Amino acid sequence: MTNPFSILGISDDVVNAVKDLGFETPTPIQEQSIPVLLEGNNDFVGLAQTGTGKTAAFGLPLLELIDFKSNKPQALILCPTRELCLQITSDIKNFSKNISGANVVAVYGGANIMQQLREIRIGVQIVVATPGRMLDIIGRKAIDFTNVKFVVLDEADEMLNMGFQEDINDILSTTPDDKKTWLFSATMPPEVRRIAKNYMDNPVELTMGTKNAGNVNIEHEYYTVRARDKYAALKRIVDFNPEIFAVVFCKTKLDTQDVAEHLIKDGYNADALHGDLSQQQRDKVMQRFRDRNMQLLIATDVAARGIDVNNVTHVINYSLPDEIESYTHRSGRTGRAGKTGISICIVNSKEIGKIRQIERIIGKKFTKADLPTGFDVCEKQLFALVHKVHNVEVNEAQIEQYMPRIMDEFAELSKDEVIKRFASLEFNRFLEYYKNAPDLNATDDKGGERGERGERGQRSNEGYTRLFINLGSVDDFTRGDLLSFVCNNGKISGKNIGKIDLKGVYSFFEVENATVDSLFNNFKGVEFNNRGVRIEKTADGDGGGERRSGGGGRGFGGGERRSGGGGGGYSGGRREGGSSDRRSSGGSGRREGGNSGGGFRDFSGRSREERGGSSAGKREGGSDRKRRS
Ligand code: AMP
């Protein structure tokens, strides 16, 4: 079968190289741009998010258009940051590994200029550069751009945000008038439009997704909290997402350092990335993050520019950016390479207006989400642990020798008892920490939101009925998944559905009153993973309150459906009152710190000291802890 990159016009050497990288089919941006750019006679504007495969979209055609027999610079790629510069260079080197004589140089600040000058002197066809250092080298008359045929301006909006407009003007003035300019940008503010107008001749314009819109794979959510509860809210979000791998954005270096230090002190696997760190320190932090040896990267906008790490599950806006446009760049750190991601804003009620502004810019609605209760977190962590125990890979050879002794230890206990004790090992610590956890949701008195409050005691919107469903995030549902599940099985349209409250083992959603009966009918006999799906009306006013009381021995809401062992369950009891029966089981006594932190992140059994996480300064140490998997 012909390779789809060959069909687009890419030669075999390059096709084989991208195949080695695991690129089997072109991404949408590659499919659209490559044939246009291969013509080589157009200026070009591509509106595209990061993570969409942009580098190959311009990199592959460039390799087809350059004469590698000549050692003169023929393509110049300008980008905003050192990280992006290194990334693009490495990508292009990989794409061109089968082309003999292909030379690419990375030109960026903060590194030895002599080495870069040496490489240029030896001869290169492609220069990838940040504007400041490029201008420095031009000023030294160390490079000749008279043979440049293509200039790529990557992340043009970011370059302008960072104040590189004049540098770009100066650099471009040293390149021939008849070169072709290819501009890529995530957003199209007037300044970028102006560049397109000033430097380009009738450019071909391609928009991937909606103009200025965020990546379609990203869900946007906001949580309203009182300013003083922000940090607690952050921790709660992290605790509710045991597998989180996130970038947390703060406005200032001080905040960044502060939040990172608090998280580390509280036992989370976090570190800070900001401009006060040396380049070497920044590289180390980024390497740990890239290797997934760190779960939470706390960063400023500037430091995080160009971060190219796949599989980031969440972007958390601990503070909103001053420049609303920066939101697109922040959220673009997740949802890369076709993956889904969630971008979260933690705001106070005065900032709702800014959320609306962002909605207008990205052309997408935010979901107003409620912070999970302490109970929800406990439940979520419990089932994460249960899943983990269930799926753990057993090293039969190694464990075999200990089995007789282990079995001996448990000889007196029933299977139920043993399971209960394993689950309690970590669960007790969460219960202890969250036993009196307050509701952190602040009443949102702006923006025309519903006047609901309270975790479960929510009233349904007028014209809507609030329903309980026994599915939730432990079933790997996102709000979007739940919406489609309800629509598909209930045979109703998404327009009939109001607010969705995704919880752990259950959720709530609103449906228009007129569709309730047919929904109930259609849901008869519906199953999910061989389990009957149950929907129930919640009494308005006390909403799921009945569930909260643990009435009918439902315990943790999900105990019944998972235990299968009558009465085993997790003996839920009351979720609110912190009743002593729930946190009995002896309390593990292993909760470090004992103060605000809780130190719940480490399931390895090591103490915080052993983990070496006492301040952000620890980053130099070699005690990195592997992210829990
Ligand atoms: P970029 O937007 O160029 O930073 O690319 C984002 C990520 O997608 C990088 O990790 C690329 O290696 C990856 N990627 C780009 N194109 C493809 C493709 N056609 N197939 C699979 N992965 C790709």
XYZ file of C-alpha atoms and ligand atoms in Angstrom:
652
model
C 0.000 0.000 0.000
C 1.314 3.432 -0.834
C 2.341 5.432 2.185
C 0.003 8.411 2.751
C 2.980 10.768 3.101
C 4.217 9.613 -0.334
C 0.791 10.398 -1.766
C 1.182 13.942 -0.431
C 4.447 14.222 -2.370
C 7.095 13.404 0.202
C 10.122 11.473 -1.059
C 11.055 7.988 0.126
C 14.029 8.985 2.286
C 11.867 11.313 4.325
C 8.884 8.954 4.381
C 11.129 6.232 5.822
C 12.442 8.622 8.450
C 8.968 9.659 9.644
C 7.909 6.027 9.614
C 10.738 5.365 12.067
C 9.231 8.075 14.280
C 5.924 6.229 14.266
C 4.115 8.680 11.954
C 1.785 6.438 10.000
C -0.769 8.889 8.699
C -0.479 12.646 8.306
C -2.273 14.816 10.870
C -5.000 17.113 9.441
C -2.663 20.113 9.340
C -0.042 18.056 7.514
C -2.596 16.769 5.048
C -3.716 20.286 4.221
C -0.417 22.171 4.285
C 2.082 19.790 2.727
C 0.689 19.859 -0.845
C 0.381 23.668 -0.764
C 3.843 24.255 0.681
C 5.481 21.742 -1.660
C 4.647 24.036 -4.564
C 7.264 26.315 -3.067
C 5.942 29.472 -4.701
C 3.428 30.727 -2.150
C 3.511 32.732 1.007
C 1.498 30.909 3.627
C -0.438 31.557 6.829
C -1.389 28.533 8.961
C -3.603 29.058 11.955
C -2.884 26.061 14.109
C -2.436 25.093 17.718
C 0.728 23.601 19.075
C 0.686 19.840 19.248
C -1.094 19.399 15.945
C 1.928 18.221 14.000
C 2.899 21.681 12.811
C 6.639 21.026 12.713
C 6.332 18.246 10.162
C 3.722 20.295 8.273
C 6.396 22.817 7.331
C 9.506 20.663 7.967
C 8.743 17.943 5.445
C 8.053 20.280 2.486
C 11.175 22.272 3.353
C 13.287 19.130 3.012
C 11.866 18.593 -0.466
C 12.573 22.171 -1.554
C 16.138 22.589 -0.324
C 19.212 21.838 -2.382
C 21.347 19.753 -0.052
C 24.272 19.775 -2.476
C 24.832 23.383 -1.540
C 25.940 24.181 2.011
C 24.430 27.669 2.095
C 21.538 28.629 4.413
C 18.353 28.263 2.385
C 15.733 28.117 5.119
C 15.439 30.160 8.289
C 12.966 29.122 10.970
C 12.299 31.692 13.690
C 10.561 30.679 16.896
C 10.023 32.295 20.302
C 11.903 30.109 22.776
C 15.017 28.091 23.245
C 12.969 24.990 24.074
C 10.971 25.226 20.874
C 14.140 25.960 18.891
C 15.761 22.776 20.201
C 12.600 20.800 19.594
C 12.225 21.946 15.976
C 15.921 21.319 15.303
C 15.733 17.830 16.707
C 12.556 17.085 14.722
C 14.078 18.295 11.461
C 17.274 16.348 12.100
C 15.132 13.257 12.581
C 13.107 13.915 9.426
C 16.290 14.423 7.373
C 18.386 11.604 8.788
C 18.421 9.715 5.454
C 19.353 12.766 3.356
C 23.087 12.882 2.851
C 24.698 16.248 3.480
C 21.702 17.691 5.341
C 22.798 20.117 8.048
C 20.585 21.903 10.553
C 21.791 24.314 13.231
C 20.013 25.559 16.348
C 20.773 29.190 17.181
C 19.496 30.336 20.591
C 20.528 32.446 23.553
C 21.917 31.164 26.830
C 24.314 28.777 25.096
C 27.870 29.027 23.810
C 27.786 31.242 20.716
C 31.186 30.025 19.516
C 29.880 26.510 18.967
C 26.924 27.876 17.002
C 29.248 30.064 14.893
C 31.446 27.062 14.212
C 28.521 25.020 12.939
C 27.407 27.885 10.700
C 30.898 28.253 9.319
C 31.105 24.552 8.431
C 27.936 24.973 6.377
C 24.222 24.514 6.998
C 21.095 24.600 4.871
C 18.542 25.107 7.645
C 18.884 27.563 10.521
C 16.432 27.296 13.428
C 16.726 30.368 15.637
C 15.332 32.529 18.390
C 15.300 36.177 17.257
C 17.729 37.694 19.801
C 20.653 35.346 19.169
C 19.993 35.361 15.412
C 20.347 39.129 15.351
C 23.544 38.891 17.356
C 25.032 36.524 14.783
C 23.838 38.703 11.898
C 25.450 41.685 13.681
C 28.752 39.787 13.722
C 28.402 39.299 9.966
C 28.822 35.597 10.628
C 26.010 34.409 8.384
C 24.975 35.021 4.817
C 21.271 34.915 4.085
C 21.419 35.861 0.418
C 20.446 32.316 -0.603
C 17.494 32.030 1.753
C 14.407 30.869 -0.122
C 12.092 30.172 2.807
C 11.472 31.853 6.136
C 9.187 30.150 8.657
C 7.759 32.246 11.491
C 6.618 29.676 14.027
C 4.309 30.653 16.904
C 4.255 34.155 15.445
C 1.795 35.444 18.040
C 4.094 34.301 20.840
C 7.088 36.004 19.233
C 5.150 39.253 19.094
C 3.898 38.805 22.677
C 7.491 38.494 23.735
C 8.401 41.765 22.025
C 10.384 40.350 19.104
C 8.633 42.478 16.456
C 11.651 44.728 15.768
C 14.128 41.878 15.844
C 12.018 40.020 13.301
C 11.906 43.102 11.071
C 15.678 43.440 11.247
C 16.306 39.759 10.559
C 13.897 39.633 7.613
C 15.529 42.700 6.071
C 18.707 40.624 5.599
C 16.888 37.975 3.551
C 16.096 38.245 -0.195
C 12.862 39.939 -1.260
C 11.733 36.981 -3.310
C 11.909 34.439 -0.470
C 8.648 32.810 0.575
C 7.375 33.355 4.102
C 5.378 30.724 5.957
C 3.733 31.938 9.139
C 2.222 29.707 11.803
C 0.269 31.046 14.717
C -2.189 29.674 17.278
C -4.130 32.928 17.344
C -4.542 35.774 14.892
C -4.412 39.068 16.786
C -4.151 42.266 14.685
C -0.358 42.419 15.123
C 0.067 39.022 13.458
C -2.344 40.050 10.729
C -0.130 43.089 10.190
C 2.964 40.907 9.730
C 1.082 38.839 7.201
C 0.137 42.022 5.377
C 3.581 43.628 5.496
C 5.718 40.647 4.647
C 3.587 38.476 2.487
C 2.232 38.542 -0.965
C -1.264 37.159 -1.223
C -0.615 34.275 1.178
C -2.524 31.016 1.076
C -4.360 30.917 4.380
C -5.309 27.677 6.107
C -7.195 27.428 9.360
C -7.103 24.200 11.286
C -10.220 24.226 13.445
C -12.041 27.477 14.123
C -10.176 30.729 13.901
C -8.590 31.574 17.246
C -10.374 28.584 18.677
C -8.724 26.338 21.147
C -7.939 22.766 20.301
C -11.131 20.720 19.926
C -9.683 17.994 22.104
C -9.605 20.253 25.139
C -12.451 20.614 27.630
C -12.518 23.883 29.526
C -13.743 24.083 33.117
C -13.746 26.664 35.831
C -14.120 26.419 39.593
C -15.203 29.395 41.673
C -13.538 29.614 45.083
C -12.755 32.304 47.643
C -9.273 33.734 47.067
C -8.007 32.257 50.330
C -9.128 28.760 49.299
C -7.238 28.673 46.015
C -4.421 26.489 47.206
C -6.761 24.045 48.951
C -8.811 23.926 45.745
C -5.711 23.102 43.719
C -4.874 20.249 46.052
C -8.373 18.952 45.929
C -8.404 18.914 42.135
C -5.093 17.065 42.144
C -6.274 14.575 44.774
C -9.425 13.937 42.777
C -7.321 13.047 39.731
C -4.859 10.429 40.929
C -3.289 10.047 37.492
C -2.893 13.750 36.854
C 0.129 14.933 34.847
C -0.287 18.684 34.725
C 1.143 22.112 34.106
C -0.059 24.638 36.706
C 0.218 28.244 35.571
C 0.864 31.132 37.974
C 1.178 34.785 37.129
C 4.450 35.633 38.880
C 7.736 33.916 39.606
C 7.071 34.382 43.306
C 3.683 32.657 43.135
C 5.182 29.880 41.051
C 7.922 29.240 43.582
C 5.507 29.563 46.479
C 2.922 27.135 45.114
C 5.620 24.636 44.148
C 7.232 24.804 47.585
C 3.917 24.293 49.342
C 3.060 21.340 47.145
C 6.448 19.740 47.688
C 6.135 20.312 51.435
C 2.727 18.683 51.329
C 4.201 15.628 49.690
C 3.233 16.194 46.067
C 5.565 15.450 43.222
C 5.940 19.002 41.914
C 8.550 21.539 40.901
C 8.789 25.135 39.708
C 9.828 26.486 36.305
C 10.423 30.227 36.046
C 12.840 32.816 34.781
C 14.873 33.096 37.980
C 16.244 29.624 37.506
C 19.450 29.153 35.568
C 19.156 27.532 32.167
C 20.710 24.402 33.623
C 18.120 24.257 36.401
C 15.307 24.797 33.905
C 16.627 22.020 31.713
C 16.712 19.649 34.668
C 13.148 20.484 35.696
C 11.935 20.030 32.132
C 13.777 16.755 31.769
C 12.148 15.383 34.919
C 8.764 16.477 33.669
C 9.346 15.052 30.220
C 10.459 11.746 31.737
C 7.303 11.815 33.875
C 9.371 11.747 37.034
C 7.299 14.699 38.153
C 3.534 15.032 38.223
C 2.980 18.769 38.573
C 5.002 21.432 36.787
C 4.317 24.880 38.260
C 5.255 27.487 35.675
C 5.042 31.084 34.566
C 3.791 31.853 31.073
C 7.194 32.879 29.821
C 9.019 29.844 31.200
C 6.399 27.459 29.862
C 6.445 28.804 26.320
C 7.246 26.150 23.841
C 6.867 23.313 26.334
C 6.376 20.344 24.117
C 5.413 17.420 26.306
C 2.826 14.942 25.161
C 0.190 13.356 27.365
C -0.267 16.308 29.719
C -3.693 15.495 31.179
C -4.544 18.882 32.684
C -3.560 22.505 32.437
C -4.491 24.333 35.620
C -4.736 28.104 35.567
C -3.981 28.824 39.213
C -4.257 32.451 38.190
C -5.713 33.694 34.926
C -3.258 35.256 32.488
C -3.162 39.057 32.178
C -3.251 38.737 28.425
C -6.384 36.787 27.622
C -4.732 35.567 24.420
C -2.184 33.672 26.542
C -4.954 31.327 27.637
C -4.861 29.576 24.262
C -1.154 28.945 24.664
C -1.547 27.696 28.181
C -4.359 25.320 27.365
C -2.497 24.144 24.249
C -0.023 22.358 26.534
C -2.630 19.631 26.874
C -4.717 17.871 24.219
C -1.632 17.420 22.032
C -1.163 14.942 19.209
C -4.830 13.939 19.098
C -5.094 13.245 22.847
C -7.806 14.784 25.001
C -7.075 17.166 27.846
C -8.749 19.402 30.396
C -7.951 23.033 30.974
C -9.075 24.233 34.398
C -9.332 27.772 35.769
C -9.505 28.369 39.514
C -11.165 31.772 39.825
C -12.942 33.975 42.325
C -16.378 35.322 41.551
C -14.962 38.662 40.363
C -13.102 36.895 37.583
C -16.106 35.298 35.900
C -16.127 38.204 33.431
C -12.661 37.177 32.276
C -13.883 33.629 31.736
C -16.582 35.012 29.447
C -13.917 36.987 27.532
C -11.854 33.847 27.092
C -14.945 31.988 25.883
C -15.388 34.601 23.181
C -11.780 34.287 22.081
C -11.612 30.503 21.974
C -15.155 30.221 20.656
C -15.951 27.555 23.225
C -18.012 27.423 26.407
C -16.508 26.658 29.774
C -18.211 24.161 32.051
C -18.790 25.524 35.514
C -17.616 22.690 37.706
C -17.980 22.067 41.432
C -14.966 21.174 43.475
C -15.253 17.633 44.702
C -16.077 17.152 48.359
C -13.631 15.483 50.688
C -15.853 12.456 50.382
C -15.589 12.448 46.604
C -11.811 12.581 46.831
C -11.676 9.678 49.276
C -13.922 7.640 47.050
C -11.922 8.428 43.940
C -8.608 7.619 45.572
C -10.004 4.445 47.046
C -11.079 3.114 43.684
C -7.861 4.253 42.038
C -6.092 2.147 44.617
C -8.456 -0.763 44.085
C -7.870 -0.603 40.309
C -4.158 -0.430 40.898
C -4.133 -3.468 43.155
C -6.298 -5.305 40.668
C -4.038 -4.519 37.733
C -0.642 -4.765 39.392
C 1.797 -6.974 37.563
C 2.834 -9.757 39.906
C 6.427 -10.854 39.806
C 5.654 -14.510 40.298
C 9.264 -15.647 40.478
C 10.224 -13.182 43.172
C 7.092 -13.286 45.296
C 6.779 -17.060 45.257
C 9.308 -17.628 48.036
C 7.378 -15.337 50.397
C 3.930 -16.694 49.699
C 3.853 -19.356 52.431
C 4.724 -16.780 55.090
C 2.249 -14.244 53.685
C -0.506 -16.838 53.586
C 0.366 -17.779 57.111
C -0.033 -14.170 58.277
C -3.482 -13.982 56.758
C -4.592 -17.473 57.669
C -7.069 -16.205 60.232
C -8.674 -13.653 57.933
C -11.392 -14.130 55.376
C -10.878 -12.922 51.800
C -13.183 -9.962 52.513
C -11.159 -9.009 55.545
C -7.847 -9.169 53.700
C -9.151 -7.037 50.854
C -10.603 -4.551 53.281
C -7.300 -4.200 55.063
C -5.279 -3.689 51.874
C -7.706 -1.051 50.710
C -7.667 0.648 54.100
C -3.911 0.922 54.094
C -3.954 4.145 52.086
C -7.624 4.979 52.305
C -7.425 5.723 56.018
C -5.016 8.556 55.381
C -7.397 10.222 52.991
C -10.258 9.814 55.384
C -8.191 11.334 58.150
C -7.218 14.343 56.070
C -10.591 14.928 54.519
C -12.788 14.094 57.490
C -13.696 17.719 58.142
C -12.916 19.086 54.706
C -15.032 22.153 54.022
C -16.983 22.894 50.872
C -14.565 25.089 48.918
C -17.035 26.200 46.271
C -17.749 29.903 46.513
C -21.163 31.202 45.634
C -20.958 32.665 42.215
C -22.782 35.925 42.402
C -21.803 37.045 38.950
C -22.279 35.968 35.427
C -25.860 34.843 35.659
C -25.001 31.381 36.899
C -27.538 29.403 38.750
C -27.930 30.286 42.357
C -27.230 26.796 43.454
C -24.863 25.875 46.211
C -24.032 23.099 48.471
C -22.523 19.986 47.165
C -25.573 17.849 46.783
C -28.294 20.083 47.998
C -28.572 21.670 44.633
C -31.825 22.665 43.109
C -32.325 21.864 39.500
C -32.645 24.711 37.086
C -36.132 25.851 36.294
C -37.616 23.606 33.626
C -35.081 20.868 34.374
C -35.119 17.773 36.551
C -31.978 16.695 38.328
C -31.222 13.005 37.970
C -28.813 10.648 39.667
C -26.922 8.054 37.604
C -24.740 5.286 38.979
C -21.838 6.056 36.646
C -19.012 8.490 37.199
C -15.371 9.267 36.774
C -14.259 5.915 38.183
C -15.854 4.438 35.078
C -13.459 6.624 33.086
C -16.256 8.983 32.114
C -15.589 12.639 31.407
C -18.516 15.053 31.368
C -18.494 14.767 27.583
C -18.600 10.963 27.774
C -21.500 11.055 30.198
C -23.335 13.503 27.978
C -23.015 11.242 24.946
C -23.870 8.145 27.004
C -27.081 9.760 28.251
C -27.969 11.142 24.821
C -27.308 7.870 22.982
C -29.117 5.618 25.417
C -31.845 8.037 26.408
C -32.371 8.966 22.754
C -32.413 12.666 23.499
C -30.383 15.560 22.185
C -27.586 17.256 24.112
C -29.721 20.385 23.970
C -32.150 18.741 26.401
C -29.461 18.299 29.000
C -28.496 20.938 31.532
C -25.736 20.856 34.070
C -23.682 17.697 34.549
C -22.029 17.031 37.915
C -19.519 14.279 37.406
C -18.673 12.557 40.664
C -16.749 9.411 41.549
C -18.964 6.358 41.346
C -22.091 8.300 40.489
C -23.040 11.601 38.866
C -25.922 14.011 38.535
C -27.311 15.584 35.415
C -30.244 17.778 34.548
C -32.737 17.024 31.778
C -35.580 19.125 30.497
C -38.790 18.185 32.289
C -40.511 17.283 29.038
C -37.953 14.579 28.228
C -37.718 12.913 31.652
C -40.329 10.218 31.054
C -39.004 9.083 27.710
C -35.495 9.096 29.135
C -36.558 6.762 31.940
C -38.268 4.483 29.410
C -35.284 4.368 27.109
C -32.924 3.640 29.961
C -34.735 0.469 30.923
C -32.321 -2.441 30.632
C -29.331 -0.277 29.691
C -26.035 -1.716 30.889
C -22.509 -0.434 31.126
C -19.685 -2.954 31.408
C -22.210 -5.677 32.255
C -23.659 -3.606 35.055
C -27.197 -2.310 35.142
C -27.340 1.453 34.748
C -29.638 3.119 37.224
C -31.099 6.614 36.984
C -33.231 8.154 39.710
C -34.857 11.484 40.346
C -33.289 13.477 43.144
C -35.689 15.333 45.391
C -35.288 19.000 44.560
C -33.826 20.944 47.387
C -32.139 18.054 49.046
C -30.883 16.765 45.757
C -28.779 13.748 46.385
C -28.962 14.420 50.055
C -30.513 11.083 50.613
C -27.402 9.573 49.142
C -25.299 11.678 51.401
C -26.853 10.199 54.451
C -25.697 6.800 53.453
C -29.271 5.684 53.799
C -29.983 2.088 53.147
C -26.435 1.117 53.879
C -25.236 2.287 50.472
C -22.101 3.409 52.133
C -19.774 4.971 49.679
C -22.287 5.048 46.973
C -20.403 2.503 45.000
C -19.807 -0.072 47.661
C -22.865 -1.946 46.717
C -22.089 -2.200 43.066
C -18.531 -3.292 43.417
C -18.399 -5.401 46.476
C -20.622 -8.196 45.421
C -20.084 -9.415 48.931
C -23.149 -8.469 50.881
C -22.245 -6.206 53.704
C -18.567 -6.138 52.809
C -18.412 -2.752 51.146
C -16.715 0.142 52.724
C -19.236 0.731 55.403
C -19.855 4.212 54.268
C -21.901 5.774 56.986
C -22.349 9.477 56.766
C -20.325 11.381 54.321
C -20.534 14.761 55.929
C -20.388 14.320 59.590
C -16.983 12.771 59.796
C -18.536 10.159 61.983
C -16.008 8.218 63.874
C -17.016 4.898 62.441
C -15.835 5.915 59.036
C -12.368 6.796 59.970
C -11.894 4.004 62.433
C -9.665 1.187 61.320
C -6.920 2.540 63.384
C -5.713 5.455 61.267
C -2.552 4.549 59.518
C -0.480 6.951 61.542
C 1.654 7.387 58.473
C 0.293 10.663 57.371
C 3.259 12.920 57.169
C 3.264 16.483 58.270
C -0.016 16.266 59.989
C -0.659 19.875 59.090
C -2.449 21.310 56.151
C -0.718 19.054 53.729
C -1.588 15.524 54.337
C 1.171 14.275 52.069
C -1.101 11.980 50.178
C 0.823 11.768 47.029
C 3.263 9.093 47.952
C 1.980 5.604 47.965
C 5.412 4.129 48.168
C 5.542 4.063 51.919
C 8.591 6.279 52.060
C 8.628 9.279 54.336
C 8.758 12.770 52.919
C 12.382 13.097 54.012
C 13.258 9.965 52.106
C 11.560 11.413 49.056
C 13.709 14.473 49.398
C 10.920 16.935 48.840
C 11.263 19.746 51.272
C 11.738 22.759 49.060
C 11.828 23.617 45.432
C 15.573 23.920 45.846
C 15.642 20.147 46.057
C 15.410 19.980 42.339
C 19.158 19.605 42.115
C 19.073 16.509 44.274
C 18.878 13.135 42.750
C 15.971 11.927 44.830
C 13.337 12.244 42.166
C 10.383 10.093 42.837
C 8.756 8.246 40.005
C 5.271 9.334 39.257
C 2.822 6.796 40.445
C 1.553 4.804 37.590
P 4.101 19.414 16.844
O 2.778 20.122 16.747
O 4.896 19.485 15.603
O 4.867 19.874 18.072
O 3.790 17.843 17.050
C 3.161 17.352 18.205
C 3.478 15.898 18.436
O 2.844 15.086 17.463
C 4.963 15.568 18.359
O 5.282 14.709 19.437
C 5.123 14.859 17.035
O 6.185 13.930 17.084
C 3.777 14.168 16.880
N 3.381 14.000 15.452
C 3.458 14.918 14.475
N 2.967 14.429 13.317
C 2.566 13.161 13.563
C 1.973 12.130 12.763
N 1.686 12.314 11.480
N 1.710 10.952 13.361
C 1.993 10.765 14.665
N 2.542 11.698 15.475
C 2.829 12.889 14.930
